[in-house]
Amino acid sequence: MSTRRLEEPSMTALTDESAARPEAVPRGGRWIDHWDPEDGEFWDRTGRRVAARNLIFSICTEHLGFCVWLLWSIAVLHLADNGTALSVGQTLWLTTVPNLVGALLRIPYTFGPARFGGRNWTVVSGLLLLIPCGLFVFAIANPGLPFWVLLLIAATTGLGGGNFASSMANIAHFYPASKQGLPLGLNAAGGNVGVSVTQLTMPPLIAAFGLIAVGWVWMPLILAAAAGAYFFMNNLTRASRSYTMAEMGRIAARPHTIVMAVLYIATFGSFIGYSFSFGVLIGNQFPEVDASHYIWIGALVGSAARPVGGWLADRFGGTAVTFWNFLGMGLGIVAVWGGVSTGAWALFLGAFLWVFASTGVGNGSTYKMIPAIFRTRAEARAAAAGRAARERAIELARREAAAAIGLISAVGALGGALIQQTFRISVERTGGIAPALIVLAAFYGLCLGLTWAVYMRRVRLGDRRMSLAEAGV
C-alpha cells in the first residue's frame, strides 16, 4: 500500500512530521483508506481540498442526469412536427413515466457508491446516460414507432433521476456533519438546475437543428463528465461496505426516515412537481401568456435557492430553517391562490417564484437535517460508552444517514408525481387549480406542525431533555 497522502494538485511524499498524523492515503483505483473529516486538523490540511474536488465532478455528472431526465418533458411538445401524433393522454404518459422510473431507481442507485465506490459508480452512472440519449435519437429518426416503444425509450431517461441519490449519498461521506449543509446544497442545486437548463435551451436548439439534435448534444458532455470523474474523483474505503436489503429495510422503517421522507415530499416533491407542471398551469390560468417565456424561471430560482438553504442550515440549524420555510411555502401558496382568484398575472408569477425559492431552501435544509439526526441520536445512545464505541456508533450513523438520503430522495421524487396528479384532478373536476392550492397549503401546514412536534419539541436524548434543534439538528 502506498504511504503517500493525497495532495493538491499532485501526490507528495509524507514528511516525518506529518507521518505521525493520519492522512488521506490513496491506493490503487484511487481508493482512500483513511478519511476522518471530523478531525479538524485533518480537514484543514487535506480533507477540504479532496472533498471540494470530488464535489465539483459529482455536480457535473448529476447536472447532466437531470438534463437527460427532463428530455421528453419538452420533446413531446414537438413530436407532432416530427411526424408522431399522440393523444393528450399519451403525451402525459411520456412525461410521467420518466418521473416514476427516476424516483424508483434512486433506491438501487443508493447502493452504488457503497458497493462499487463513489468515484467508480459516478463514472458508470454517467456513461449510462448515453443509453437514453442514443435511444432518443433512434426514436426521432423513426417517427413511425409504436407508442409502447416510445414509452420504453422515455422510461430510460429515468436513469438521470437515479443519479441524484447516489451522488448525494457519496458526497455526504466526504464532509464533516457540521459542514454538510452547503456542499450537499450545492451538489443538489447543480443537478436541479439541469431542469431549467433543459427547459431553456431545448426550444431554440430544436428550432435551429431539429428535434434529433436534442439527443446528440448531451453525448459529448456526458463523456467529458465521466472522464472527469474517472481521473479526479476518489473512492472512500470507509464508505465501501454495501448495504443489505435487511439493513435498508430497517433504515426505511426508522421513524425519522419516515418523517423526513414526508418533509422531503413537501420540498423536493414540490420542486419537481411544479417544474413539470408550471407551463401547464400558466396555460390553464393565463392562456394569453406565452408559457415558454417563463417555464424555465421557476426551476432556476428553486435550484439557486438550494445551496442558500444549506448555508442557512449550517448557520442556524436545519430544523429552524425548515420550520420557518414551511410557513413561507404555505403563505406563498396562499398568494398564488390570490393571483388565480383575481386574475393578476404579476401576483401569480411572483408568488409562484417565491414558492419555487422556498422549495429550494427547504431542500437544502432538510438534507442538512438527515445526517445530523442520525449522528445526534447515535451520540446520545453512546454517551456513556467509551471513545471507541462512540466512534463506531458515529460511523454507523454516517452510513445509515447516507442510505436514508437515497431512500428519502426516492420518496420525494415520487411526491412530485403526486403533486402533478393533484393539479390534474383539480383541473379536470373544477376547471381550475384553486382546490389543488388549498390541498397543498394544508399539506405545508401539516409539515410545519410535524417539524415542530418531532424536532423542536423537547424530548429525552441520552440523560438529558432537549429538542433535536437544540442538539444542532
PDB file of N, CA and C in Angstrom, residues 60-144:
ATOM      1  N   CYS A  60     -21.071  17.830 -11.850  1.00  0.00           N
ATOM      2  CA  CYS A  60     -21.117  17.770 -13.319  1.00  0.00           C
ATOM      3  C   CYS A  60     -21.967  16.605 -13.796  1.00  0.00           C
ATOM      4  N   THR A  61     -21.736  15.423 -13.229  1.00  0.00           N
ATOM      5  CA  THR A  61     -22.475  14.241 -13.663  1.00  0.00           C
ATOM      6  C   THR A  61     -23.939  14.329 -13.264  1.00  0.00           C
ATOM      7  N   GLU A  62     -24.199  14.787 -12.032  1.00  0.00           N
ATOM      8  CA  GLU A  62     -25.584  14.877 -11.585  1.00  0.00           C
ATOM      9  C   GLU A  62     -26.364  15.901 -12.408  1.00  0.00           C
ATOM     10  N   HIS A  63     -25.728  16.996 -12.769  1.00  0.00           N
ATOM     11  CA  HIS A  63     -26.373  18.013 -13.603  1.00  0.00           C
ATOM     12  C   HIS A  63     -26.839  17.414 -14.928  1.00  0.00           C
ATOM     13  N   LEU A  64     -25.968  16.661 -15.580  1.00  0.00           N
ATOM     14  CA  LEU A  64     -26.336  16.043 -16.847  1.00  0.00           C
ATOM     15  C   LEU A  64     -27.436  15.010 -16.656  1.00  0.00           C
ATOM     16  N   GLY A  65     -27.442  14.353 -15.487  1.00  0.00           N
ATOM     17  CA  GLY A  65     -28.513  13.409 -15.203  1.00  0.00           C
ATOM     18  C   GLY A  65     -29.877  14.086 -15.219  1.00  0.00           C
ATOM     19  N   PHE A  66     -29.973  15.248 -14.586  1.00  0.00           N
ATOM     20  CA  PHE A  66     -31.249  15.973 -14.588  1.00  0.00           C
ATOM     21  C   PHE A  66     -31.603  16.459 -15.993  1.00  0.00           C
ATOM     22  N   CYS A  67     -30.606  16.888 -16.760  1.00  0.00           N
ATOM     23  CA  CYS A  67     -30.871  17.336 -18.133  1.00  0.00           C
ATOM     24  C   CYS A  67     -31.496  16.209 -18.953  1.00  0.00           C
ATOM     25  N   VAL A  68     -30.930  15.024 -18.832  1.00  0.00           N
ATOM     26  CA  VAL A  68     -31.440  13.879 -19.588  1.00  0.00           C
ATOM     27  C   VAL A  68     -32.800  13.448 -19.057  1.00  0.00           C
ATOM     28  N   TRP A  69     -32.993  13.511 -17.741  1.00  0.00           N
ATOM     29  CA  TRP A  69     -34.258  13.115 -17.117  1.00  0.00           C
ATOM     30  C   TRP A  69     -35.429  13.908 -17.687  1.00  0.00           C
ATOM     31  N   LEU A  70     -35.198  15.165 -17.990  1.00  0.00           N
ATOM     32  CA  LEU A  70     -36.278  16.056 -18.461  1.00  0.00           C
ATOM     33  C   LEU A  70     -36.427  16.085 -19.978  1.00  0.00           C
ATOM     34  N   LEU A  71     -35.687  15.261 -20.725  1.00  0.00           N
ATOM     35  CA  LEU A  71     -35.712  15.320 -22.193  1.00  0.00           C
ATOM     36  C   LEU A  71     -37.123  15.295 -22.772  1.00  0.00           C
ATOM     37  N   TRP A  72     -37.893  14.307 -22.361  1.00  0.00           N
ATOM     38  CA  TRP A  72     -39.194  14.115 -23.001  1.00  0.00           C
ATOM     39  C   TRP A  72     -40.237  15.117 -22.552  1.00  0.00           C
ATOM     40  N   SER A  73     -40.020  15.799 -21.429  1.00  0.00           N
ATOM     41  CA  SER A  73     -40.998  16.785 -20.974  1.00  0.00           C
ATOM     42  C   SER A  73     -41.117  17.946 -21.950  1.00  0.00           C
ATOM     43  N   ILE A  74     -40.036  18.232 -22.679  1.00  0.00           N
ATOM     44  CA  ILE A  74     -40.065  19.275 -23.700  1.00  0.00           C
ATOM     45  C   ILE A  74     -40.273  18.673 -25.078  1.00  0.00           C
ATOM     46  N   ALA A  75     -39.674  17.517 -25.328  1.00  0.00           N
ATOM     47  CA  ALA A  75     -39.736  16.909 -26.665  1.00  0.00           C
ATOM     48  C   ALA A  75     -41.157  16.592 -27.091  1.00  0.00           C
ATOM     49  N   VAL A  76     -42.032  16.224 -26.130  1.00  0.00           N
ATOM     50  CA  VAL A  76     -43.396  15.853 -26.501  1.00  0.00           C
ATOM     51  C   VAL A  76     -44.140  17.004 -27.177  1.00  0.00           C
ATOM     52  N   LEU A  77     -43.724  18.230 -26.880  1.00  0.00           N
ATOM     53  CA  LEU A  77     -44.397  19.379 -27.480  1.00  0.00           C
ATOM     54  C   LEU A  77     -44.080  19.522 -28.960  1.00  0.00           C
ATOM     55  N   HIS A  78     -43.059  18.804 -29.443  1.00  0.00           N
ATOM     56  CA  HIS A  78     -42.615  18.943 -30.831  1.00  0.00           C
ATOM     57  C   HIS A  78     -42.726  17.640 -31.617  1.00  0.00           C
ATOM     58  N   LEU A  79     -43.297  16.585 -31.005  1.00  0.00           N
ATOM     59  CA  LEU A  79     -43.381  15.305 -31.704  1.00  0.00           C
ATOM     60  C   LEU A  79     -44.298  15.365 -32.913  1.00  0.00           C
ATOM     61  N   ALA A  80     -45.371  16.143 -32.830  1.00  0.00           N
ATOM     62  CA  ALA A  80     -46.287  16.245 -33.965  1.00  0.00           C
ATOM     63  C   ALA A  80     -45.581  16.814 -35.187  1.00  0.00           C
ATOM     64  N   ASP A  81     -44.718  17.795 -34.990  1.00  0.00           N
ATOM     65  CA  ASP A  81     -43.962  18.369 -36.102  1.00  0.00           C
ATOM     66  C   ASP A  81     -42.982  17.371 -36.695  1.00  0.00           C
ATOM     67  N   ASN A  82     -42.631  16.345 -35.898  1.00  0.00           N
ATOM     68  CA  ASN A  82     -41.684  15.329 -36.351  1.00  0.00           C
ATOM     69  C   ASN A  82     -42.387  14.116 -36.963  1.00  0.00           C
ATOM     70  N   GLY A  83     -43.728  14.180 -37.060  1.00  0.00           N
ATOM     71  CA  GLY A  83     -44.474  13.089 -37.684  1.00  0.00           C
ATOM     72  C   GLY A  83     -45.045  12.079 -36.731  1.00  0.00           C
ATOM     73  N   THR A  84     -45.059  12.384 -35.418  1.00  0.00           N
ATOM     74  CA  THR A  84     -45.609  11.466 -34.417  1.00  0.00           C
ATOM     75  C   THR A  84     -46.786  12.150 -33.733  1.00  0.00           C
ATOM     76  N   ALA A  85     -47.985  11.699 -34.058  1.00  0.00           N
ATOM     77  CA  ALA A  85     -49.187  12.283 -33.481  1.00  0.00           C
ATOM     78  C   ALA A  85     -49.616  11.476 -32.266  1.00  0.00           C
ATOM     79  N   LEU A  86     -49.788  12.142 -31.134  1.00  0.00           N
ATOM     80  CA  LEU A  86     -50.171  11.476 -29.894  1.00  0.00           C
ATOM     81  C   LEU A  86     -51.386  12.164 -29.286  1.00  0.00           C
ATOM     82  N   SER A  87     -52.158  11.380 -28.530  1.00  0.00           N
ATOM     83  CA  SER A  87     -53.260  11.967 -27.782  1.00  0.00           C
ATOM     84  C   SER A  87     -52.712  12.673 -26.547  1.00  0.00           C
ATOM     85  N   VAL A  88     -53.574  13.457 -25.894  1.00  0.00           N
ATOM     86  CA  VAL A  88     -53.149  14.151 -24.680  1.00  0.00           C
ATOM     87  C   VAL A  88     -52.748  13.143 -23.609  1.00  0.00           C
ATOM     88  N   GLY A  89     -53.514  12.062 -23.486  1.00  0.00           N
ATOM     89  CA  GLY A  89     -53.197  11.039 -22.502  1.00  0.00           C
ATOM     90  C   GLY A  89     -51.846  10.391 -22.761  1.00  0.00           C
ATOM     91  N   GLN A  90     -51.544  10.110 -24.026  1.00  0.00           N
ATOM     92  CA  GLN A  90     -50.251   9.516 -24.356  1.00  0.00           C
ATOM     93  C   GLN A  90     -49.107  10.481 -24.065  1.00  0.00           C
ATOM     94  N   THR A  91     -49.335  11.747 -24.341  1.00  0.00           N
ATOM     95  CA  THR A  91     -48.313  12.750 -24.054  1.00  0.00           C
ATOM     96  C   THR A  91     -48.012  12.818 -22.564  1.00  0.00           C
ATOM     97  N   LEU A  92     -49.056  12.763 -21.743  1.00  0.00           N
ATOM     98  CA  LEU A  92     -48.861  12.796 -20.296  1.00  0.00           C
ATOM     99  C   LEU A  92     -48.109  11.565 -19.806  1.00  0.00           C
ATOM    100  N   TRP A  93     -48.361  10.421 -20.409  1.00  0.00           N
ATOM    101  CA  TRP A  93     -47.630   9.218 -20.026  1.00  0.00           C
ATOM    102  C   TRP A  93     -46.143   9.342 -20.349  1.00  0.00           C
ATOM    103  N   LEU A  94     -45.820   9.951 -21.466  1.00  0.00           N
ATOM    104  CA  LEU A  94     -44.414  10.103 -21.850  1.00  0.00           C
ATOM    105  C   LEU A  94     -43.652  11.033 -20.908  1.00  0.00           C
ATOM    106  N   THR A  95     -44.356  11.888 -20.186  1.00  0.00           N
ATOM    107  CA  THR A  95     -43.687  12.762 -19.219  1.00  0.00           C
ATOM    108  C   THR A  95     -43.776  12.220 -17.797  1.00  0.00           C
ATOM    109  N   THR A  96     -44.773  11.402 -17.513  1.00  0.00           N
ATOM    110  CA  THR A  96     -44.935  10.865 -16.163  1.00  0.00           C
ATOM    111  C   THR A  96     -44.042   9.662 -15.907  1.00  0.00           C
ATOM    112  N   VAL A  97     -43.923   8.773 -16.900  1.00  0.00           N
ATOM    113  CA  VAL A  97     -43.129   7.551 -16.715  1.00  0.00           C
ATOM    114  C   VAL A  97     -41.665   7.856 -16.361  1.00  0.00           C
ATOM    115  N   PRO A  98     -40.989   8.808 -17.038  1.00  0.00           N
ATOM    116  CA  PRO A  98     -39.619   9.121 -16.618  1.00  0.00           C
ATOM    117  C   PRO A  98     -39.523   9.571 -15.163  1.00  0.00           C
ATOM    118  N   ASN A  99     -40.509  10.335 -14.711  1.00  0.00           N
ATOM    119  CA  ASN A  99     -40.525  10.784 -13.325  1.00  0.00           C
ATOM    120  C   ASN A  99     -40.614   9.594 -12.372  1.00  0.00           C
ATOM    121  N   LEU A 100     -41.530   8.659 -12.661  1.00  0.00           N
ATOM    122  CA  LEU A 100     -41.713   7.498 -11.795  1.00  0.00           C
ATOM    123  C   LEU A 100     -40.495   6.586 -11.814  1.00  0.00           C
ATOM    124  N   VAL A 101     -39.946   6.332 -13.001  1.00  0.00           N
ATOM    125  CA  VAL A 101     -38.778   5.460 -13.107  1.00  0.00           C
ATOM    126  C   VAL A 101     -37.578   6.081 -12.387  1.00  0.00           C
ATOM    127  N   GLY A 102     -37.374   7.379 -12.586  1.00  0.00           N
ATOM    128  CA  GLY A 102     -36.276   8.053 -11.913  1.00  0.00           C
ATOM    129  C   GLY A 102     -36.393   7.969 -10.398  1.00  0.00           C
ATOM    130  N   ALA A 103     -37.619   8.101  -9.891  1.00  0.00           N
ATOM    131  CA  ALA A 103     -37.828   8.006  -8.445  1.00  0.00           C
ATOM    132  C   ALA A 103     -37.506   6.601  -7.937  1.00  0.00           C
ATOM    133  N   LEU A 104     -37.986   5.579  -8.636  1.00  0.00           N
ATOM    134  CA  LEU A 104     -37.753   4.196  -8.200  1.00  0.00           C
ATOM    135  C   LEU A 104     -36.283   3.808  -8.294  1.00  0.00           C
ATOM    136  N   LEU A 105     -35.578   4.310  -9.304  1.00  0.00           N
ATOM    137  CA  LEU A 105     -34.168   3.964  -9.464  1.00  0.00           C
ATOM    138  C   LEU A 105     -33.300   4.576  -8.373  1.00  0.00           C
ATOM    139  N   ARG A 106     -33.799   5.577  -7.678  1.00  0.00           N
ATOM    140  CA  ARG A 106     -32.997   6.181  -6.622  1.00  0.00           C
ATOM    141  C   ARG A 106     -32.708   5.194  -5.486  1.00  0.00           C
ATOM    142  N   ILE A 107     -33.560   4.210  -5.312  1.00  0.00           N
ATOM    143  CA  ILE A 107     -33.314   3.230  -4.252  1.00  0.00           C
ATOM    144  C   ILE A 107     -32.125   2.332  -4.592  1.00  0.00           C
ATOM    145  N   PRO A 108     -32.103   1.624  -5.753  1.00  0.00           N
ATOM    146  CA  PRO A 108     -30.904   0.829  -6.054  1.00  0.00           C
ATOM    147  C   PRO A 108     -29.659   1.682  -6.284  1.00  0.00           C
ATOM    148  N   TYR A 109     -29.823   2.899  -6.798  1.00  0.00           N
ATOM    149  CA  TYR A 109     -28.661   3.764  -7.006  1.00  0.00           C
ATOM    150  C   TYR A 109     -27.986   4.122  -5.676  1.00  0.00           C
ATOM    151  N   THR A 110     -28.754   4.127  -4.596  1.00  0.00           N
ATOM    152  CA  THR A 110     -28.172   4.407  -3.291  1.00  0.00           C
ATOM    153  C   THR A 110     -27.108   3.376  -2.932  1.00  0.00           C
ATOM    154  N   PHE A 111     -27.280   2.133  -3.413  1.00  0.00           N
ATOM    155  CA  PHE A 111     -26.311   1.080  -3.125  1.00  0.00           C
ATOM    156  C   PHE A 111     -25.013   1.263  -3.904  1.00  0.00           C
ATOM    157  N   GLY A 112     -25.049   2.002  -5.014  1.00  0.00           N
ATOM    158  CA  GLY A 112     -23.913   2.072  -5.923  1.00  0.00           C
ATOM    159  C   GLY A 112     -22.608   2.510  -5.287  1.00  0.00           C
ATOM    160  N   PRO A 113     -22.560   3.686  -4.635  1.00  0.00           N
ATOM    161  CA  PRO A 113     -21.282   4.133  -4.047  1.00  0.00           C
ATOM    162  C   PRO A 113     -20.745   3.176  -2.992  1.00  0.00           C
ATOM    163  N   ALA A 114     -21.637   2.611  -2.150  1.00  0.00           N
ATOM    164  CA  ALA A 114     -21.175   1.700  -1.110  1.00  0.00           C
ATOM    165  C   ALA A 114     -20.664   0.390  -1.708  1.00  0.00           C
ATOM    166  N   ARG A 115     -21.287  -0.068  -2.771  1.00  0.00           N
ATOM    167  CA  ARG A 115     -20.912  -1.352  -3.361  1.00  0.00           C
ATOM    168  C   ARG A 115     -19.691  -1.243  -4.258  1.00  0.00           C
ATOM    169  N   PHE A 116     -19.586  -0.187  -5.049  1.00  0.00           N
ATOM    170  CA  PHE A 116     -18.528  -0.093  -6.057  1.00  0.00           C
ATOM    171  C   PHE A 116     -17.527   1.034  -5.801  1.00  0.00           C
ATOM    172  N   GLY A 117     -17.837   1.934  -4.883  1.00  0.00           N
ATOM    173  CA  GLY A 117     -17.015   3.118  -4.669  1.00  0.00           C
ATOM    174  C   GLY A 117     -17.652   4.322  -5.329  1.00  0.00           C
ATOM    175  N   GLY A 118     -17.591   5.481  -4.656  1.00  0.00           N
ATOM    176  CA  GLY A 118     -18.268   6.674  -5.171  1.00  0.00           C
ATOM    177  C   GLY A 118     -17.750   7.123  -6.517  1.00  0.00           C
ATOM    178  N   ARG A 119     -16.438   7.129  -6.690  1.00  0.00           N
ATOM    179  CA  ARG A 119     -15.850   7.539  -7.967  1.00  0.00           C
ATOM    180  C   ARG A 119     -16.221   6.548  -9.068  1.00  0.00           C
ATOM    181  N   ASN A 120     -16.102   5.247  -8.782  1.00  0.00           N
ATOM    182  CA  ASN A 120     -16.406   4.231  -9.791  1.00  0.00           C
ATOM    183  C   ASN A 120     -17.863   4.303 -10.225  1.00  0.00           C
ATOM    184  N   TRP A 121     -18.761   4.467  -9.244  1.00  0.00           N
ATOM    185  CA  TRP A 121     -20.180   4.495  -9.590  1.00  0.00           C
ATOM    186  C   TRP A 121     -20.547   5.777 -10.336  1.00  0.00           C
ATOM    187  N   THR A 122     -19.886   6.874 -10.029  1.00  0.00           N
ATOM    188  CA  THR A 122     -20.148   8.113 -10.764  1.00  0.00           C
ATOM    189  C   THR A 122     -19.796   7.949 -12.237  1.00  0.00           C
ATOM    190  N   VAL A 123     -18.682   7.280 -12.520  1.00  0.00           N
ATOM    191  CA  VAL A 123     -18.298   7.020 -13.909  1.00  0.00           C
ATOM    192  C   VAL A 123     -19.345   6.162 -14.601  1.00  0.00           C
ATOM    193  N   VAL A 124     -19.738   5.060 -13.949  1.00  0.00           N
ATOM    194  CA  VAL A 124     -20.708   4.135 -14.557  1.00  0.00           C
ATOM    195  C   VAL A 124     -22.062   4.804 -14.762  1.00  0.00           C
ATOM    196  N   SER A 125     -22.559   5.463 -13.717  1.00  0.00           N
ATOM    197  CA  SER A 125     -23.881   6.088 -13.823  1.00  0.00           C
ATOM    198  C   SER A 125     -23.882   7.209 -14.851  1.00  0.00           C
ATOM    199  N   GLY A 126     -22.719   7.886 -15.019  1.00  0.00           N
ATOM    200  CA  GLY A 126     -22.633   8.910 -16.054  1.00  0.00           C
ATOM    201  C   GLY A 126     -22.697   8.309 -17.449  1.00  0.00           C
ATOM    202  N   LEU A 127     -21.945   7.247 -17.681  1.00  0.00           N
ATOM    203  CA  LEU A 127     -21.934   6.609 -19.007  1.00  0.00           C
ATOM    204  C   LEU A 127     -23.291   5.997 -19.347  1.00  0.00           C
ATOM    205  N   LEU A 128     -24.044   5.565 -18.338  1.00  0.00           N
ATOM    206  CA  LEU A 128     -25.373   5.008 -18.596  1.00  0.00           C
ATOM    207  C   LEU A 128     -26.316   6.032 -19.229  1.00  0.00           C
ATOM    208  N   LEU A 129     -26.017   7.323 -19.042  1.00  0.00           N
ATOM    209  CA  LEU A 129     -26.868   8.363 -19.632  1.00  0.00           C
ATOM    210  C   LEU A 129     -26.790   8.365 -21.158  1.00  0.00           C
ATOM    211  N   LEU A 130     -25.775   7.726 -21.713  1.00  0.00           N
ATOM    212  CA  LEU A 130     -25.690   7.621 -23.175  1.00  0.00           C
ATOM    213  C   LEU A 130     -26.837   6.784 -23.733  1.00  0.00           C
ATOM    214  N   ILE A 131     -27.368   5.857 -22.932  1.00  0.00           N
ATOM    215  CA  ILE A 131     -28.442   4.977 -23.402  1.00  0.00           C
ATOM    216  C   ILE A 131     -29.698   5.769 -23.751  1.00  0.00           C
ATOM    217  N   PRO A 132     -30.268   6.552 -22.835  1.00  0.00           N
ATOM    218  CA  PRO A 132     -31.476   7.308 -23.210  1.00  0.00           C
ATOM    219  C   PRO A 132     -31.229   8.318 -24.323  1.00  0.00           C
ATOM    220  N   CYS A 133     -30.021   8.894 -24.387  1.00  0.00           N
ATOM    221  CA  CYS A 133     -29.732   9.849 -25.463  1.00  0.00           C
ATOM    222  C   CYS A 133     -29.712   9.145 -26.816  1.00  0.00           C
ATOM    223  N   GLY A 134     -29.048   7.988 -26.862  1.00  0.00           N
ATOM    224  CA  GLY A 134     -28.992   7.242 -28.116  1.00  0.00           C
ATOM    225  C   GLY A 134     -30.360   6.756 -28.547  1.00  0.00           C
ATOM    226  N   LEU A 135     -31.151   6.278 -27.599  1.00  0.00           N
ATOM    227  CA  LEU A 135     -32.496   5.805 -27.933  1.00  0.00           C
ATOM    228  C   LEU A 135     -33.404   6.957 -28.355  1.00  0.00           C
ATOM    229  N   PHE A 136     -33.194   8.132 -27.777  1.00  0.00           N
ATOM    230  CA  PHE A 136     -33.962   9.310 -28.192  1.00  0.00           C
ATOM    231  C   PHE A 136     -33.679   9.626 -29.660  1.00  0.00           C
ATOM    232  N   VAL A 137     -32.407   9.600 -30.051  1.00  0.00           N
ATOM    233  CA  VAL A 137     -32.035   9.844 -31.448  1.00  0.00           C
ATOM    234  C   VAL A 137     -32.703   8.817 -32.347  1.00  0.00           C
ATOM    235  N   PHE A 138     -32.686   7.554 -31.925  1.00  0.00           N
ATOM    236  CA  PHE A 138     -33.328   6.488 -32.709  1.00  0.00           C
ATOM    237  C   PHE A 138     -34.826   6.742 -32.864  1.00  0.00           C
ATOM    238  N   ALA A 139     -35.486   7.146 -31.772  1.00  0.00           N
ATOM    239  CA  ALA A 139     -36.931   7.379 -31.823  1.00  0.00           C
ATOM    240  C   ALA A 139     -37.293   8.524 -32.759  1.00  0.00           C
ATOM    241  N   ILE A 140     -36.524   9.605 -32.709  1.00  0.00           N
ATOM    242  CA  ILE A 140     -36.831  10.758 -33.553  1.00  0.00           C
ATOM    243  C   ILE A 140     -36.533  10.452 -35.022  1.00  0.00           C
ATOM    244  N   ALA A 141     -35.525   9.614 -35.262  1.00  0.00           N
ATOM    245  CA  ALA A 141     -35.181   9.248 -36.641  1.00  0.00           C
ATOM    246  C   ALA A 141     -36.174   8.259 -37.228  1.00  0.00           C
ATOM    247  N   ASN A 142     -37.024   7.668 -36.386  1.00  0.00           N
ATOM    248  CA  ASN A 142     -38.019   6.680 -36.847  1.00  0.00           C
ATOM    249  C   ASN A 142     -39.386   7.062 -36.295  1.00  0.00           C
ATOM    250  N   PRO A 143     -40.031   8.053 -36.873  1.00  0.00           N
ATOM    251  CA  PRO A 143     -41.279   8.588 -36.309  1.00  0.00           C
ATOM    252  C   PRO A 143     -42.462   7.628 -36.334  1.00  0.00           C
ATOM    253  N   GLY A 144     -42.343   6.501 -36.999  1.00  0.00           N
ATOM    254  CA  GLY A 144     -43.460   5.565 -37.050  1.00  0.00           C
ATOM    255  C   GLY A 144     -43.455   4.525 -35.956  1.00  0.00           C
TER     256      GLY A 144
END
